[in-house]
Short mmCIF file of N, CA and C in Angstrom, two decimals:
data_model
loop_
_atom_site.label_atom_id
_atom_site.label_comp_id
_atom_site.label_asym_id
_atom_site.label_seq_id
_atom_site.Cartn_x
_atom_site.Cartn_y
_atom_site.Cartn_z
N PHE A 1 0.82 -1.20 0.00
CA PHE A 1 0.00 0.00 0.00
C PHE A 1 0.86 1.25 0.00
N VAL A 2 2.05 1.10 -0.54
CA VAL A 2 2.99 2.21 -0.64
C VAL A 2 3.14 2.55 -2.13
N PRO A 3 3.19 3.83 -2.47
CA PRO A 3 3.40 4.16 -3.88
C PRO A 3 4.72 3.55 -4.38
N GLU A 4 4.70 3.06 -5.61
CA GLU A 4 5.89 2.40 -6.16
C GLU A 4 7.11 3.32 -6.11
N SER A 5 6.89 4.61 -6.24
CA SER A 5 8.01 5.56 -6.21
C SER A 5 8.68 5.61 -4.83
N ASP A 6 8.00 5.15 -3.79
CA ASP A 6 8.56 5.15 -2.43
C ASP A 6 9.21 3.82 -2.05
N VAL A 7 9.15 2.82 -2.93
CA VAL A 7 9.72 1.51 -2.64
C VAL A 7 11.23 1.58 -2.88
N PRO A 8 12.03 1.16 -1.90
CA PRO A 8 13.47 1.22 -2.10
C PRO A 8 13.92 0.27 -3.21
N PRO A 9 14.91 0.69 -3.99
CA PRO A 9 15.39 -0.19 -5.06
C PRO A 9 16.08 -1.42 -4.50
N LEU A 10 16.00 -2.50 -5.26
CA LEU A 10 16.66 -3.75 -4.88
C LEU A 10 17.94 -3.90 -5.70
N PRO A 11 18.84 -4.75 -5.25
CA PRO A 11 20.04 -5.02 -6.05
C PRO A 11 19.66 -5.59 -7.41
N GLU A 12 20.54 -5.44 -8.38
CA GLU A 12 20.29 -5.96 -9.73
C GLU A 12 19.99 -7.46 -9.67
N GLY A 13 18.98 -7.87 -10.41
CA GLY A 13 18.61 -9.27 -10.45
C GLY A 13 17.63 -9.69 -9.37
N GLU A 14 17.21 -8.75 -8.52
CA GLU A 14 16.20 -9.04 -7.51
C GLU A 14 14.98 -8.17 -7.79
N TYR A 15 13.79 -8.74 -7.49
CA TYR A 15 12.55 -8.05 -7.82
C TYR A 15 11.54 -8.22 -6.70
N TYR A 16 10.71 -7.22 -6.53
CA TYR A 16 9.58 -7.35 -5.62
C TYR A 16 8.53 -8.22 -6.29
N GLN A 17 7.74 -8.93 -5.49
CA GLN A 17 6.70 -9.80 -6.05
C GLN A 17 5.71 -9.01 -6.90
N PHE A 18 5.35 -7.81 -6.50
CA PHE A 18 4.38 -7.04 -7.26
C PHE A 18 4.92 -6.69 -8.65
N GLN A 19 6.25 -6.67 -8.81
CA GLN A 19 6.84 -6.37 -10.11
C GLN A 19 6.76 -7.57 -11.06
N VAL A 20 6.70 -8.77 -10.52
CA VAL A 20 6.74 -10.00 -11.31
C VAL A 20 5.34 -10.52 -11.62
N LEU A 21 4.41 -10.37 -10.69
CA LEU A 21 3.04 -10.87 -10.91
C LEU A 21 2.45 -10.22 -12.15
N GLY A 22 1.93 -11.05 -13.04
CA GLY A 22 1.32 -10.55 -14.26
C GLY A 22 2.25 -10.49 -15.46
N LEU A 23 3.56 -10.69 -15.26
CA LEU A 23 4.47 -10.68 -16.39
C LEU A 23 4.19 -11.88 -17.31
N GLU A 24 4.32 -11.67 -18.62
CA GLU A 24 4.17 -12.75 -19.57
C GLU A 24 5.42 -13.61 -19.54
N VAL A 25 5.25 -14.92 -19.65
CA VAL A 25 6.37 -15.87 -19.59
C VAL A 25 6.47 -16.59 -20.92
N TYR A 26 7.68 -16.57 -21.50
CA TYR A 26 7.93 -17.17 -22.80
C TYR A 26 8.95 -18.29 -22.67
N ALA A 27 8.71 -19.39 -23.41
CA ALA A 27 9.69 -20.46 -23.53
C ALA A 27 10.85 -19.95 -24.39
N SER A 28 11.95 -20.66 -24.38
CA SER A 28 13.11 -20.24 -25.17
C SER A 28 12.79 -20.18 -26.66
N SER A 29 11.80 -20.93 -27.11
CA SER A 29 11.40 -20.94 -28.52
C SER A 29 10.60 -19.69 -28.88
N GLY A 30 10.17 -18.93 -27.88
CA GLY A 30 9.34 -17.76 -28.12
C GLY A 30 7.87 -18.00 -27.87
N ARG A 31 7.50 -19.24 -27.57
CA ARG A 31 6.10 -19.59 -27.30
C ARG A 31 5.65 -18.97 -25.98
N LEU A 32 4.51 -18.28 -26.02
CA LEU A 32 3.93 -17.71 -24.81
C LEU A 32 3.33 -18.83 -23.98
N LEU A 33 3.80 -18.97 -22.74
CA LEU A 33 3.28 -20.00 -21.84
C LEU A 33 2.13 -19.47 -20.98
N GLY A 34 2.13 -18.19 -20.71
CA GLY A 34 1.10 -17.59 -19.87
C GLY A 34 1.67 -16.43 -19.08
N LYS A 35 1.03 -16.14 -17.98
CA LYS A 35 1.46 -15.04 -17.10
C LYS A 35 1.72 -15.57 -15.70
N VAL A 36 2.59 -14.88 -14.98
CA VAL A 36 2.85 -15.23 -13.59
C VAL A 36 1.59 -14.89 -12.80
N SER A 37 0.94 -15.93 -12.28
CA SER A 37 -0.32 -15.73 -11.57
C SER A 37 -0.15 -15.75 -10.05
N ASP A 38 0.95 -16.35 -9.60
CA ASP A 38 1.21 -16.43 -8.17
C ASP A 38 2.68 -16.78 -7.96
N ILE A 39 3.15 -16.61 -6.75
CA ILE A 39 4.54 -16.92 -6.41
C ILE A 39 4.54 -17.74 -5.13
N ILE A 40 5.25 -18.86 -5.18
CA ILE A 40 5.42 -19.69 -4.00
C ILE A 40 6.80 -19.40 -3.42
N GLU A 41 6.84 -19.04 -2.16
CA GLU A 41 8.12 -18.83 -1.49
C GLU A 41 8.60 -20.18 -0.98
N ALA A 42 9.66 -20.69 -1.61
CA ALA A 42 10.14 -22.05 -1.32
C ALA A 42 11.59 -21.99 -0.88
N GLY A 43 11.81 -21.57 0.33
CA GLY A 43 13.18 -21.49 0.83
C GLY A 43 13.95 -20.36 0.18
N GLU A 44 15.15 -20.68 -0.30
CA GLU A 44 16.00 -19.65 -0.90
C GLU A 44 15.48 -19.15 -2.24
N LYS A 45 14.84 -20.01 -3.01
CA LYS A 45 14.37 -19.65 -4.35
C LYS A 45 12.86 -19.69 -4.41
N ASP A 46 12.29 -18.71 -5.09
CA ASP A 46 10.85 -18.70 -5.30
C ASP A 46 10.50 -19.61 -6.48
N VAL A 47 9.22 -19.92 -6.60
CA VAL A 47 8.68 -20.67 -7.72
C VAL A 47 7.54 -19.84 -8.29
N TYR A 48 7.62 -19.54 -9.58
CA TYR A 48 6.55 -18.80 -10.24
C TYR A 48 5.50 -19.78 -10.74
N ILE A 49 4.25 -19.48 -10.45
CA ILE A 49 3.14 -20.23 -11.02
C ILE A 49 2.72 -19.47 -12.27
N VAL A 50 2.83 -20.14 -13.41
CA VAL A 50 2.52 -19.52 -14.69
C VAL A 50 1.25 -20.18 -15.22
N THR A 51 0.25 -19.36 -15.47
CA THR A 51 -1.04 -19.85 -15.91
C THR A 51 -1.39 -19.23 -17.25
N GLY A 52 -1.84 -20.10 -18.16
CA GLY A 52 -2.27 -19.59 -19.46
C GLY A 52 -2.68 -20.70 -20.39
N GLN A 53 -3.63 -20.40 -21.26
CA GLN A 53 -4.09 -21.31 -22.30
C GLN A 53 -4.46 -22.68 -21.73
N GLY A 54 -5.11 -22.70 -20.57
CA GLY A 54 -5.57 -23.93 -19.96
C GLY A 54 -4.48 -24.77 -19.32
N GLU A 55 -3.28 -24.23 -19.20
CA GLU A 55 -2.16 -24.95 -18.60
C GLU A 55 -1.61 -24.17 -17.42
N GLU A 56 -0.91 -24.89 -16.56
CA GLU A 56 -0.24 -24.26 -15.43
C GLU A 56 1.16 -24.87 -15.32
N PHE A 57 2.15 -24.01 -15.14
CA PHE A 57 3.54 -24.45 -15.02
C PHE A 57 4.12 -23.91 -13.74
N LEU A 58 4.98 -24.69 -13.11
CA LEU A 58 5.72 -24.24 -11.94
C LEU A 58 7.17 -24.02 -12.39
N ILE A 59 7.62 -22.79 -12.30
CA ILE A 59 8.95 -22.43 -12.79
C ILE A 59 9.82 -22.02 -11.61
N PRO A 60 10.89 -22.78 -11.33
CA PRO A 60 11.79 -22.37 -10.25
C PRO A 60 12.59 -21.14 -10.70
N VAL A 61 12.74 -20.21 -9.82
CA VAL A 61 13.47 -18.99 -10.16
C VAL A 61 14.96 -19.25 -9.90
N THR A 62 15.58 -19.86 -10.90
CA THR A 62 17.01 -20.18 -10.85
C THR A 62 17.65 -19.71 -12.14
N ASP A 63 18.96 -19.56 -12.12
CA ASP A 63 19.69 -19.18 -13.34
C ASP A 63 19.53 -20.24 -14.43
N GLU A 64 19.36 -21.50 -14.02
CA GLU A 64 19.20 -22.58 -15.00
C GLU A 64 17.86 -22.49 -15.73
N ALA A 65 16.85 -21.98 -15.08
CA ALA A 65 15.51 -21.94 -15.67
C ALA A 65 15.16 -20.59 -16.29
N VAL A 66 15.58 -19.50 -15.66
CA VAL A 66 15.18 -18.16 -16.10
C VAL A 66 16.35 -17.47 -16.78
N GLU A 67 16.15 -17.14 -18.06
CA GLU A 67 17.20 -16.43 -18.80
C GLU A 67 17.17 -14.94 -18.52
N LYS A 68 15.94 -14.36 -18.55
CA LYS A 68 15.85 -12.91 -18.39
C LYS A 68 14.49 -12.52 -17.81
N ILE A 69 14.53 -11.60 -16.87
CA ILE A 69 13.31 -10.98 -16.35
C ILE A 69 13.36 -9.52 -16.76
N ASP A 70 12.40 -9.11 -17.57
CA ASP A 70 12.33 -7.74 -18.07
C ASP A 70 11.06 -7.10 -17.53
N VAL A 71 11.19 -6.51 -16.35
CA VAL A 71 10.02 -5.92 -15.69
C VAL A 71 9.43 -4.80 -16.54
N LYS A 72 10.28 -3.92 -17.06
CA LYS A 72 9.78 -2.79 -17.86
C LYS A 72 9.10 -3.27 -19.14
N GLY A 73 9.63 -4.34 -19.74
CA GLY A 73 9.05 -4.88 -20.96
C GLY A 73 7.90 -5.83 -20.71
N GLY A 74 7.70 -6.22 -19.44
CA GLY A 74 6.59 -7.08 -19.07
C GLY A 74 6.76 -8.54 -19.44
N LYS A 75 8.05 -9.00 -19.54
CA LYS A 75 8.30 -10.36 -20.01
C LYS A 75 9.34 -11.10 -19.18
N ILE A 76 9.18 -12.41 -19.17
CA ILE A 76 10.19 -13.31 -18.62
C ILE A 76 10.51 -14.31 -19.72
N LYS A 77 11.80 -14.53 -19.99
CA LYS A 77 12.22 -15.51 -20.98
C LYS A 77 12.91 -16.66 -20.25
N LEU A 78 12.50 -17.87 -20.58
CA LEU A 78 13.05 -19.05 -19.94
C LEU A 78 14.15 -19.67 -20.79
N ARG A 79 15.02 -20.41 -20.14
CA ARG A 79 16.06 -21.17 -20.84
C ARG A 79 15.46 -22.53 -21.23
N PRO A 80 16.04 -23.18 -22.24
CA PRO A 80 15.56 -24.52 -22.59
C PRO A 80 15.84 -25.50 -21.46
N MET A 81 14.86 -26.31 -21.10
CA MET A 81 15.02 -27.34 -20.08
C MET A 81 14.18 -28.54 -20.52
N LYS A 82 14.79 -29.42 -21.27
CA LYS A 82 14.07 -30.58 -21.82
C LYS A 82 13.35 -31.36 -20.71
N GLY A 83 12.11 -31.70 -21.00
CA GLY A 83 11.32 -32.48 -20.08
C GLY A 83 10.80 -31.70 -18.89
N TYR A 84 11.10 -30.41 -18.83
CA TYR A 84 10.68 -29.63 -17.68
C TYR A 84 9.86 -28.42 -18.11
N ILE A 85 10.42 -27.64 -19.04
CA ILE A 85 9.73 -26.47 -19.54
C ILE A 85 9.40 -26.73 -21.00
N PRO A 86 8.11 -26.66 -21.37
CA PRO A 86 7.74 -26.95 -22.76
C PRO A 86 8.25 -25.91 -23.73
N GLU A 87 8.50 -26.35 -24.92
CA GLU A 87 8.93 -25.43 -25.98
C GLU A 87 7.68 -25.03 -26.75
#
């Protein structure tokens, strides 16, 4: 309930949950998987729940899974992970 302009900046590569919720999530192939609908706090790393097109994916927020988070552009790009993240 604080204006975004009053929120202290985080170190590079870290984001507030409100900045990530609603971002579009793309597979490495460019396929839109959906949007971040919720975030599970799971110890050191969060897990993004991505919902779209009748599917739901659980994406661990790790360097192996997430290539880029572009808050200003409204997108998250995933790395290829055979058998885990669909192309």
